[in-house]
mmCIF file of C-alpha atoms in Angstrom:
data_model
loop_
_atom_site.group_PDB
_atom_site.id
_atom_site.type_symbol
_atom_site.label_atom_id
_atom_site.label_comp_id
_atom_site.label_asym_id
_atom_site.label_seq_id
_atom_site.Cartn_x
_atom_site.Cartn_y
_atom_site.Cartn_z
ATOM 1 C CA UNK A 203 10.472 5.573 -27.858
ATOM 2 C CA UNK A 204 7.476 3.587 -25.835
ATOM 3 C CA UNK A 205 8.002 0.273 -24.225
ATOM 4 C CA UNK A 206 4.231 -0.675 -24.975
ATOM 5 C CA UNK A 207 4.188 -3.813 -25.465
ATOM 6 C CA UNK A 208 7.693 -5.022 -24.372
ATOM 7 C CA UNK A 209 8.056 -7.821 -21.529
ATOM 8 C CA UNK A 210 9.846 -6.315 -18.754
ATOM 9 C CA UNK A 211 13.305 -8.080 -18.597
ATOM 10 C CA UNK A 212 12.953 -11.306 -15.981
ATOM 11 C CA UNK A 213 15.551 -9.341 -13.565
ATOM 12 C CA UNK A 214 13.286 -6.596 -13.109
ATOM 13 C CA UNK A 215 10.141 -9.249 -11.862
ATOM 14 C CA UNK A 216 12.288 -12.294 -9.915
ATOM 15 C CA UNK A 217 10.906 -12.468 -6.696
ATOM 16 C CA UNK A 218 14.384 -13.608 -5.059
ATOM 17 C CA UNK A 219 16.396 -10.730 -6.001
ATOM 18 C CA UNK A 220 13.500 -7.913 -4.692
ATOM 19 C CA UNK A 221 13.057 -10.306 -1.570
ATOM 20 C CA UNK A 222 17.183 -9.749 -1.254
ATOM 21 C CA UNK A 223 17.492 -6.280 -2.329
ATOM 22 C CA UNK A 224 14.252 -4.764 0.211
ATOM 23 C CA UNK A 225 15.096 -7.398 3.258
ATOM 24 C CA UNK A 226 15.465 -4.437 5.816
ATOM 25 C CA UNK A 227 12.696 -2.698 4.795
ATOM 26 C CA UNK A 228 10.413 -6.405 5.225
ATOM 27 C CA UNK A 229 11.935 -7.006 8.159
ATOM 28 C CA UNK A 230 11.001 -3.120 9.621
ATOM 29 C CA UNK A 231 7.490 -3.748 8.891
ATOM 30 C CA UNK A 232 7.583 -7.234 9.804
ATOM 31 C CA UNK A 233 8.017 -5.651 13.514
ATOM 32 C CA UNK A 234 5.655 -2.603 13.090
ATOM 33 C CA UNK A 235 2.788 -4.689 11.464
ATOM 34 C CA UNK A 236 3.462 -7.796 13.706
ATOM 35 C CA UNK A 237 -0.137 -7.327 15.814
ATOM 36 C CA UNK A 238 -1.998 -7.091 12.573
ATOM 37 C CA UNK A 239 0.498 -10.240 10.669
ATOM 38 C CA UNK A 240 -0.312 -12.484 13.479
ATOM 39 C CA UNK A 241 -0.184 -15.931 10.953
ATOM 40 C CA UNK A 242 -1.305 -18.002 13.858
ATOM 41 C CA UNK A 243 -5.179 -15.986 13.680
ATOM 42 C CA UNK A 244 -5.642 -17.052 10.091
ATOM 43 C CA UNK A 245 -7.643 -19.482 8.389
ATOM 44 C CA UNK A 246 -5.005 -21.188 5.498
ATOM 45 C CA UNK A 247 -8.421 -22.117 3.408
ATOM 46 C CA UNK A 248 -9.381 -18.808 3.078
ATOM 47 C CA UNK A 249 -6.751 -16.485 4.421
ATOM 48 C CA UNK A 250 -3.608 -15.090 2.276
ATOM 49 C CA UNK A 251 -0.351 -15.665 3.488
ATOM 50 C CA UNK A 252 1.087 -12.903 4.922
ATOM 51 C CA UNK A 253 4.887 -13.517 4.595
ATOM 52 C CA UNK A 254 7.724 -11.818 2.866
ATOM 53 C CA UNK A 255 6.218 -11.936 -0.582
ATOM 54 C CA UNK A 256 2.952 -10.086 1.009
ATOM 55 C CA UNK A 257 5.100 -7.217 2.732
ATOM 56 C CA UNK A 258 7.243 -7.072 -0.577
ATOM 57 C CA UNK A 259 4.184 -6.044 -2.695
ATOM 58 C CA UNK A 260 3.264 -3.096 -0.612
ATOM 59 C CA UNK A 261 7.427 -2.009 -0.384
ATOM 60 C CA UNK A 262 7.122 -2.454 -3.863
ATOM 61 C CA UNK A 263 3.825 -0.441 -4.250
ATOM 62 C CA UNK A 264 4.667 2.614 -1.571
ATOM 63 C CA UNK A 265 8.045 2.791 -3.584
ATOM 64 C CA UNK A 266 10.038 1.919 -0.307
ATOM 65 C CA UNK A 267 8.307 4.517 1.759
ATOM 66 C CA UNK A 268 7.499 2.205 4.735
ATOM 67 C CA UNK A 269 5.498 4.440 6.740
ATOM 68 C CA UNK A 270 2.744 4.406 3.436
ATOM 69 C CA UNK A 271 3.257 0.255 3.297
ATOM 70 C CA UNK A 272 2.495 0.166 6.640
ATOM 71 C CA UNK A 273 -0.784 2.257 6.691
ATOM 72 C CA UNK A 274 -2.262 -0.170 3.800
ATOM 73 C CA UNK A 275 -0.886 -3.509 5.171
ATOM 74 C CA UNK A 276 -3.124 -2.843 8.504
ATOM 75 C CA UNK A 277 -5.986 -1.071 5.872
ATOM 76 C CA UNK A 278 -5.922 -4.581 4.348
ATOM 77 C CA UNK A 279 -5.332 -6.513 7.179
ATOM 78 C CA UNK A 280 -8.384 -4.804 8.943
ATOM 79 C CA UNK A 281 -10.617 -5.072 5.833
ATOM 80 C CA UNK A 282 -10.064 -8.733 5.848
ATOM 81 C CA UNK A 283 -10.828 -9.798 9.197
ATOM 82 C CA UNK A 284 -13.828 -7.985 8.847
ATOM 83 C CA UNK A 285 -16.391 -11.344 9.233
ATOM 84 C CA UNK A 286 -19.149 -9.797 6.720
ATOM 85 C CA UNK A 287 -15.967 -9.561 4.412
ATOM 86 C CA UNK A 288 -14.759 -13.125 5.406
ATOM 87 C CA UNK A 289 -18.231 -14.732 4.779
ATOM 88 C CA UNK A 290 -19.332 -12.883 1.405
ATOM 89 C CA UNK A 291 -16.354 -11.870 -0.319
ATOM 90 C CA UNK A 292 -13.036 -13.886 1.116
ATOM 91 C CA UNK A 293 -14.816 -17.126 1.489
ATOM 92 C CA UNK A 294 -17.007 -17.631 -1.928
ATOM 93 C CA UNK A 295 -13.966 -16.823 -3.488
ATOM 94 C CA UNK A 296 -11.676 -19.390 -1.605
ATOM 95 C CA UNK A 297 -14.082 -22.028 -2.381
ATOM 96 C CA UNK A 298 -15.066 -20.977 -6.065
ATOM 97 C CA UNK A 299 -18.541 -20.860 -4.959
ATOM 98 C CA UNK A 300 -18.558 -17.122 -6.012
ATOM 99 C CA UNK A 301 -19.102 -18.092 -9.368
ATOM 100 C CA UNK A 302 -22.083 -19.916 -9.347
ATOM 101 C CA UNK A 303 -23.218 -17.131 -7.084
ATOM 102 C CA UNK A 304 -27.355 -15.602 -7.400
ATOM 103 C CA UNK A 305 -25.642 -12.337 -7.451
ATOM 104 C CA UNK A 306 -22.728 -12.854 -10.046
ATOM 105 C CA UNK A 307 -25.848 -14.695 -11.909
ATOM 106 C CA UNK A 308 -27.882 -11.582 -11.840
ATOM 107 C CA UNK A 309 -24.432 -9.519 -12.657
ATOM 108 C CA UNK A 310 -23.658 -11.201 -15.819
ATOM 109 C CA UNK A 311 -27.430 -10.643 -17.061
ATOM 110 C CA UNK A 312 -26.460 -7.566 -17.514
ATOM 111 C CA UNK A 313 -22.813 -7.392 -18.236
ATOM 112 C CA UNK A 314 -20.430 -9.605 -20.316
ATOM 113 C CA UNK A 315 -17.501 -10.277 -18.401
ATOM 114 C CA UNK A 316 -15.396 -12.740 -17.356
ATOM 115 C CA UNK A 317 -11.714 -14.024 -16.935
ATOM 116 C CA UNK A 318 -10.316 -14.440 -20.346
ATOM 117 C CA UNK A 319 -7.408 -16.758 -19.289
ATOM 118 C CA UNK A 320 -3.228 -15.925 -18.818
ATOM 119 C CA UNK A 321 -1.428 -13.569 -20.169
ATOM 120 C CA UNK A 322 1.972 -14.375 -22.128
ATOM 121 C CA UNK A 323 3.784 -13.979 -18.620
ATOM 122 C CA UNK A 324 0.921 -15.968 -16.092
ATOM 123 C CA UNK A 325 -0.864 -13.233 -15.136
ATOM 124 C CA UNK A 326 -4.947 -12.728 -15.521
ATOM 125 C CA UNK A 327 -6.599 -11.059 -17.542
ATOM 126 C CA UNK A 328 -10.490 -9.915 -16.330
ATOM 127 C CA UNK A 329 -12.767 -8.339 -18.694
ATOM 128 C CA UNK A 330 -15.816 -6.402 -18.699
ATOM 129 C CA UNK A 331 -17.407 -5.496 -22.079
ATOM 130 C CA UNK A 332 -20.228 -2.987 -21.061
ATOM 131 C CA UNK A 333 -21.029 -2.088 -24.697
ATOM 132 C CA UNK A 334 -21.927 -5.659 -25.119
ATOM 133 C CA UNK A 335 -24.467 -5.945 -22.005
ATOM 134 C CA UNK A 336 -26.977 -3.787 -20.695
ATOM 135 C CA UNK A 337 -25.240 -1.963 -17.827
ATOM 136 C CA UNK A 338 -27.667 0.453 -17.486
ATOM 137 C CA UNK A 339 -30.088 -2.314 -16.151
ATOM 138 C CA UNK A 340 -27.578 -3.688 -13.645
ATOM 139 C CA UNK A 341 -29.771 -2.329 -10.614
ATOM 140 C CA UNK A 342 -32.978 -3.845 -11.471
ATOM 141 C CA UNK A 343 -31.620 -6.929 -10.314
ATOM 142 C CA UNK A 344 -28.889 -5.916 -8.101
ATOM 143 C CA UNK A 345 -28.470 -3.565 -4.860
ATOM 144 C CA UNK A 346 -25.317 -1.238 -4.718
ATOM 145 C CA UNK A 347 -24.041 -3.531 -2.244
ATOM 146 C CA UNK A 348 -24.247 -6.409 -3.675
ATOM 147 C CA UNK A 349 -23.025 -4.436 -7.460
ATOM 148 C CA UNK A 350 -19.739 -3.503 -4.796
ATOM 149 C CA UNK A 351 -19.631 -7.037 -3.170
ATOM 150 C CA UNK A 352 -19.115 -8.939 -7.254
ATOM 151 C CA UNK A 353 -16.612 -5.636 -7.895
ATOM 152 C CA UNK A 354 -14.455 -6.951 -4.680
ATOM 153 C CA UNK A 355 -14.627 -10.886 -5.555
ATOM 154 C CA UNK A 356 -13.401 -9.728 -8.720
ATOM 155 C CA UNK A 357 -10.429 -8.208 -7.309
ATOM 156 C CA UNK A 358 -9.881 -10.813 -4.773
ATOM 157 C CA UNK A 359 -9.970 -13.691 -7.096
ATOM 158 C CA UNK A 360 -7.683 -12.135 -9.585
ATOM 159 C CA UNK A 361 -5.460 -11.229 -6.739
ATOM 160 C CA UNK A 362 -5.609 -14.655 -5.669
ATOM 161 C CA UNK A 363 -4.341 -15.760 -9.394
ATOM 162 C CA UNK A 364 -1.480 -13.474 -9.216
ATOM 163 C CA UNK A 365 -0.585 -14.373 -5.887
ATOM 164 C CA UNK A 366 -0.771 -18.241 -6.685
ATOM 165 C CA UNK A 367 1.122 -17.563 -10.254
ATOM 166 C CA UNK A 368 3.769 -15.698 -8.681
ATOM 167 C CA UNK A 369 5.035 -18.281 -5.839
ATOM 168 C CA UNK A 370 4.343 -20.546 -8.636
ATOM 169 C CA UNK A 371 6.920 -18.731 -11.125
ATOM 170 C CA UNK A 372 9.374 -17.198 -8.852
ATOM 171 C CA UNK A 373 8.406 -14.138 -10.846
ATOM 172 C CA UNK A 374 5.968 -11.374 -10.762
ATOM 173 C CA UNK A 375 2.773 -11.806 -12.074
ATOM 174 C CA UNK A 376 0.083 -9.091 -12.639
ATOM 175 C CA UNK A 377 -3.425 -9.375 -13.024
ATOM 176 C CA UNK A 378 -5.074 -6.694 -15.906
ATOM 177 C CA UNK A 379 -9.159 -5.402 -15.928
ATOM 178 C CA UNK A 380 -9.829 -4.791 -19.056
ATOM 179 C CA UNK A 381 -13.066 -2.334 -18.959
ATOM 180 C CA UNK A 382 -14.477 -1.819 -23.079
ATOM 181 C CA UNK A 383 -16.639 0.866 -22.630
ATOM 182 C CA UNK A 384 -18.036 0.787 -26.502
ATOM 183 C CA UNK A 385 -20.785 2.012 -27.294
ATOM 184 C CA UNK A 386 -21.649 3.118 -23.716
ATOM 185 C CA UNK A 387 -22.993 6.463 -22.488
ATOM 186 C CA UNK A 388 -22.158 7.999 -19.596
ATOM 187 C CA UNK A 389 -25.063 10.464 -19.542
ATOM 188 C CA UNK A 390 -28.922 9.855 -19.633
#
C-alpha cells in the first residue's frame, strides 16, 4: 500500500525530539567541524546559522553516518565563504534583490517559473514549467554561468524558506521543485 500523499505523522518531523534523540552525534561534529562552524566569522544578514538545527539536517541526511555529515558540512561551509558566492548568490538572496535581478529577468523570458506559495505543512513549493516557455532559447540571453548562478539562488532561497519555516514551526519543513517538462524535447 503507498503512503503518497499521506502527511508524515508530527512525531516523525518535531525538531525537539530529533535534536534529543541525535545529541551525541551534533555534539561529535560540533567538535570535528568547529574550524569551519566558527559563528563569530559570519555575517547574521546574510549568513545561515550554523547551530544544532544546521548539524541535525546533515545527521539526518548522511543517515547518522557522521564521517559523510562531516565531509558536506565543510563542502557547504567552504562553498559559502566563497566571496564570488557571498556577493552573487548568498547576498541577492538575503536581501530579495535576486528577484528583480537582469539575469532572473532574462531567465523568466524564457521559462515560467516561480514560487507557487506553502505547502499544506509550510514548506515551498518552486516550479518550473518548461513546456510553457521557450527553454531552448535560454542562452541567447544568458551565459552558463549566469543559467547556474539563478539555478543556485533558487536553491538558496527555498532553503532559506525551509530553514525560516522550520524554527518557525518547531517542525520540519521541506521545500519541493516541481520541474513540468510537457511538451519539451530533449533532442534537436
Amino acid at each position: 500500500k503507498s503512503d503518497v500523499g499521506k502527511l508524515p505523522k508530527a512525531q516523525e518531523r518535531d525538531v525537539n525530539s530529533k535534536l534529543l534523540k541525535y545529541k551525541d552525534s551534533i555534539e561529535k561534529l560540533k567538535a570535528s567541524c568547529s574550524d569551519v562552524l566558527n559563528a563569530s566569522e559570519c555575517d547574521p544578514e546574510l549568513d545561515l546559522i550554523y547551530d544544532d538545527l544546521f548539524i541535525l539536517r546533515y545527521v539526518l541526511s548522511k543517515k547518522n553516518d557522521l564521517k559523510k555529515a562531516e565531509a558536506a558540512i565543510r563542502e557547504c561551509c567552504r562553498w559559502r565563504a566563497d566571496p564570488d558566492v557571498r556577493k552573487n548568490i548568498l547576498k541577492p538572496v538575503a536581501d530579495n534583490s535576486w528577484w528583480d535581478s537582469a539575469t532572473f529577468g532574462a531567465f523568466k523570458k524564457h521559462m515560467c517559473t516561480g514560487v507557487l506559495g506553502s505547502q499544506v505543512d509550510g514548506g515551498c513549493l518552486f516550479y518550473i514549467r518548461d513546456g510553457l516557455g521557450q527553454p531552448n532559447t535560454v542562452f541567447e540571453s544568458l551565459t552558463v554561468e549566469q543559467f547556474m548562478q539563478v539555478g543556485f539562488q533558487s536553491r538558496e532561497y527555498i532553503y532559506r524558506w525551509c530553514d525560516t519555516e522550520t524554527r518557525r514551526l518547531g517542525r520540519f519543513v521541506k521545500g519541493i521543485f516541481v520541474m513540468d517538462m510537457n511538451k519539451v524535447k530533449l533532442t534537436q
